[in-house]
Amino acid sequence: ANTVYDAAVLLREFFENSKVDESYLDRLYKIEERGDKILAEVMDQINNSFITPFDREDILMLARELNSIVDHITGTMEKVIIYKAGQPKDAIVLKLVKVLEAAAQEIKEAISKLPDIRDKNTEIVEACENIRFFEHEGDYLYRSGIALLFENTEDVIDIIKWKEIYEHLETTLDYSENVSNLIKGVAIK
């Protein structure tokens, strides 16, 4: 969860920068590598533990979904750099990235409370609801951004580039909602 949050913060900083700085991608690769190591460690611990804090399948699915968020954040930044898309022409992309960062913060909060699941159940479920809210807000921003993109962009190549970047961000928020659903399922069980 910390890795997801760190990646989301770095993505926001990347989009807030006045020019596309490829050094952000190197930093993000290090975060992604940390996430991959954590996933491998979780899988190893699941295979070597007789008793787990909650269902093995839930732990594994949660770790994989968290890793997918980091992978998609990395993919978003890669697309901006590889496509030479430049800085966004409208503020909606940055708003979408900030919503992703807020969702990542809620994921971090919810997961940090899992060890005290009995005492903090209500707080965990509340954080999951906030994540769902951010995902819905992201859907709205995605639709608005795509509409604005087609309305205000004359260069078809730019439309293709930014449409794919928008879609990647929206999919990342979908993964955040998947994490929310998994955490909520664990809290309810």
Short mmCIF file of C-alpha atoms in Angstrom, two decimals:
data_model
loop_
_atom_site.label_atom_id
_atom_site.label_comp_id
_atom_site.label_asym_id
_atom_site.label_seq_id
_atom_site.Cartn_x
_atom_site.Cartn_y
_atom_site.Cartn_z
CA ALA A 1 0.00 0.00 0.00
CA ASN A 2 2.90 2.34 0.73
CA THR A 3 4.37 1.50 -2.65
CA VAL A 4 1.09 2.33 -4.37
CA TYR A 5 0.92 5.63 -2.54
CA ASP A 6 4.56 6.50 -3.34
CA ALA A 7 3.96 5.75 -7.03
CA ALA A 8 0.79 7.89 -7.10
CA VAL A 9 2.59 10.82 -5.45
CA LEU A 10 5.43 10.56 -7.95
CA LEU A 11 2.96 10.47 -10.86
CA ARG A 12 1.28 13.64 -9.56
CA GLU A 13 4.66 15.36 -9.21
CA PHE A 14 5.51 14.28 -12.76
CA PHE A 15 2.32 15.84 -14.15
CA GLU A 16 2.75 19.00 -12.07
CA ASN A 17 6.26 19.53 -13.46
CA SER A 18 6.33 22.23 -16.13
CA LYS A 19 8.24 19.97 -18.52
CA VAL A 20 8.37 16.22 -19.06
CA ASP A 21 11.29 15.00 -16.94
CA GLU A 22 12.31 11.41 -17.71
CA SER A 23 14.18 11.10 -14.40
CA TYR A 24 10.77 10.57 -12.79
CA LEU A 25 10.45 7.33 -14.71
CA ASP A 26 13.71 6.00 -13.26
CA ARG A 27 12.44 6.80 -9.78
CA LEU A 28 9.14 5.12 -10.57
CA TYR A 29 10.92 2.00 -11.82
CA LYS A 30 12.60 1.73 -8.41
CA ILE A 31 9.23 1.99 -6.71
CA GLU A 32 7.79 -0.62 -9.09
CA GLU A 33 10.74 -2.92 -8.38
CA ARG A 34 10.10 -2.53 -4.64
CA GLY A 35 6.46 -3.50 -5.26
CA ASP A 36 7.49 -6.56 -7.26
CA LYS A 37 9.79 -7.67 -4.43
CA ILE A 38 7.00 -7.22 -1.91
CA LEU A 39 4.65 -9.31 -4.07
CA ALA A 40 7.26 -12.07 -4.32
CA GLU A 41 7.82 -11.92 -0.57
CA VAL A 42 4.08 -12.12 0.14
CA MET A 43 3.75 -15.14 -2.14
CA ASP A 44 6.73 -16.78 -0.46
CA GLN A 45 5.31 -16.14 3.01
CA ILE A 46 1.89 -17.47 2.01
CA ASN A 47 3.50 -20.68 0.74
CA ASN A 48 5.51 -21.09 3.93
CA SER A 49 2.86 -20.16 6.52
CA PHE A 50 0.50 -22.59 8.11
CA ILE A 51 -1.74 -19.87 9.52
CA THR A 52 -2.38 -16.51 7.85
CA PRO A 53 -4.12 -13.44 9.29
CA PHE A 54 -6.95 -13.92 6.77
CA ASP A 55 -7.69 -16.11 3.74
CA ARG A 56 -4.66 -16.92 1.63
CA GLU A 57 -6.61 -16.20 -1.55
CA ASP A 58 -7.59 -12.77 -0.27
CA ILE A 59 -4.00 -11.95 0.67
CA LEU A 60 -2.71 -13.06 -2.71
CA MET A 61 -5.43 -11.24 -4.66
CA LEU A 62 -4.88 -8.08 -2.62
CA ALA A 63 -1.12 -8.17 -3.22
CA ARG A 64 -1.61 -8.75 -6.94
CA GLU A 65 -4.17 -5.95 -7.31
CA LEU A 66 -1.92 -3.53 -5.42
CA ASN A 67 0.92 -4.51 -7.73
CA SER A 68 -1.34 -3.93 -10.75
CA ILE A 69 -1.99 -0.37 -9.57
CA VAL A 70 1.75 0.33 -9.43
CA ASP A 71 2.25 -1.30 -12.84
CA HIS A 72 -0.49 0.87 -14.36
CA ILE A 73 0.88 4.04 -12.78
CA THR A 74 4.24 3.17 -14.35
CA GLY A 75 2.53 2.44 -17.66
CA THR A 76 0.85 5.83 -17.61
CA MET A 77 4.13 7.66 -17.15
CA GLU A 78 5.79 5.48 -19.78
CA LYS A 79 3.07 6.37 -22.29
CA VAL A 80 3.54 10.10 -21.73
CA ILE A 81 7.28 9.75 -22.29
CA ILE A 82 7.29 7.16 -25.10
CA TYR A 83 4.54 8.95 -27.04
CA LYS A 84 6.27 12.29 -26.46
CA ALA A 85 2.84 13.54 -25.45
CA GLY A 86 4.24 16.54 -23.61
CA GLN A 87 2.37 18.19 -20.79
CA PRO A 88 -1.42 17.86 -20.77
CA LYS A 89 -3.30 20.59 -22.59
CA ASP A 90 -6.06 20.69 -19.96
CA ALA A 91 -6.28 20.49 -16.17
CA ILE A 92 -8.50 17.42 -16.12
CA VAL A 93 -5.59 14.98 -16.41
CA LEU A 94 -3.98 16.48 -13.32
CA LYS A 95 -7.31 16.33 -11.48
CA LEU A 96 -7.59 12.65 -12.42
CA VAL A 97 -4.06 12.00 -11.15
CA LYS A 98 -4.90 13.79 -7.88
CA VAL A 99 -8.00 11.62 -7.48
CA LEU A 100 -5.78 8.56 -7.99
CA GLU A 101 -3.41 9.88 -5.32
CA ALA A 102 -6.34 10.38 -2.91
CA ALA A 103 -7.53 6.83 -3.60
CA ALA A 104 -4.00 5.55 -2.95
CA GLN A 105 -3.97 7.41 0.37
CA GLU A 106 -7.25 5.73 1.36
CA ILE A 107 -5.87 2.33 0.33
CA LYS A 108 -2.85 2.96 2.53
CA GLU A 109 -5.11 3.95 5.43
CA ALA A 110 -7.39 0.93 5.03
CA ILE A 111 -4.55 -1.56 4.80
CA SER A 112 -2.74 -0.03 7.77
CA LYS A 113 -5.84 -0.79 9.86
CA LEU A 114 -6.14 -4.46 8.82
CA PRO A 115 -4.04 -5.76 11.75
CA ASP A 116 -6.69 -4.24 14.07
CA ILE A 117 -9.59 -5.38 11.92
CA ARG A 118 -11.93 -6.10 14.82
CA ASP A 119 -11.49 -2.70 16.44
CA LYS A 120 -11.17 -0.66 13.25
CA ASN A 121 -13.70 -2.45 11.06
CA THR A 122 -15.89 0.63 10.62
CA GLU A 123 -12.90 2.78 9.67
CA ILE A 124 -11.74 0.18 7.14
CA VAL A 125 -15.18 -0.01 5.50
CA GLU A 126 -15.36 3.80 5.48
CA ALA A 127 -11.98 4.03 3.72
CA CYS A 128 -13.23 1.48 1.16
CA GLU A 129 -16.29 3.62 0.51
CA ASN A 130 -14.03 6.63 0.00
CA ILE A 131 -11.99 4.67 -2.54
CA ARG A 132 -15.20 3.81 -4.41
CA PHE A 133 -16.16 7.49 -4.35
CA PHE A 134 -12.78 8.42 -5.85
CA GLU A 135 -13.19 5.77 -8.53
CA HIS A 136 -16.60 7.22 -9.47
CA GLU A 137 -15.14 10.73 -9.46
CA GLY A 138 -12.39 9.40 -11.73
CA ASP A 139 -15.00 8.00 -14.13
CA TYR A 140 -16.62 11.44 -14.33
CA LEU A 141 -13.27 13.15 -14.93
CA TYR A 142 -12.34 10.54 -17.52
CA ARG A 143 -15.53 11.17 -19.50
CA SER A 144 -15.12 14.93 -19.18
CA GLY A 145 -11.49 14.76 -20.22
CA ILE A 146 -12.21 12.61 -23.26
CA ALA A 147 -15.04 14.93 -24.32
CA LEU A 148 -12.78 17.96 -23.95
CA LEU A 149 -9.98 16.18 -25.78
CA PHE A 150 -12.16 15.53 -28.82
CA GLU A 151 -13.69 18.98 -28.65
CA ASN A 152 -10.49 21.02 -28.36
CA THR A 153 -7.75 18.97 -30.04
CA GLU A 154 -7.30 19.21 -33.76
CA ASP A 155 -4.28 16.94 -34.11
CA VAL A 156 -5.56 13.37 -34.43
CA ILE A 157 -2.25 11.95 -33.19
CA ASP A 158 -2.55 13.98 -29.98
CA ILE A 159 -6.09 12.70 -29.54
CA ILE A 160 -4.89 9.10 -29.83
CA LYS A 161 -2.01 9.65 -27.39
CA TRP A 162 -4.03 11.39 -24.71
CA LYS A 163 -7.05 9.14 -25.09
CA GLU A 164 -4.85 6.17 -24.27
CA ILE A 165 -3.28 7.99 -21.31
CA TYR A 166 -6.75 8.86 -19.99
CA GLU A 167 -7.86 5.24 -20.40
CA HIS A 168 -4.78 4.00 -18.55
CA LEU A 169 -5.49 6.35 -15.63
CA GLU A 170 -9.12 5.29 -15.52
CA THR A 171 -8.13 1.60 -15.50
CA THR A 172 -5.73 2.32 -12.63
CA LEU A 173 -8.64 3.73 -10.64
CA ASP A 174 -10.65 0.61 -11.50
CA TYR A 175 -7.86 -1.46 -9.92
CA SER A 176 -8.12 0.80 -6.87
CA GLU A 177 -11.80 -0.04 -6.61
CA ASN A 178 -10.94 -3.76 -6.92
CA VAL A 179 -8.59 -3.33 -3.94
CA SER A 180 -11.37 -1.56 -2.06
CA ASN A 181 -13.77 -4.43 -2.74
CA LEU A 182 -11.19 -6.98 -1.57
CA ILE A 183 -10.43 -5.08 1.64
CA LYS A 184 -14.13 -4.60 2.33
CA GLY A 185 -14.69 -8.33 1.76
CA VAL A 186 -11.98 -9.15 4.29
CA ALA A 187 -13.48 -6.70 6.79
CA ILE A 188 -16.94 -8.20 6.39
CA LYS A 189 -15.69 -11.80 6.73
#
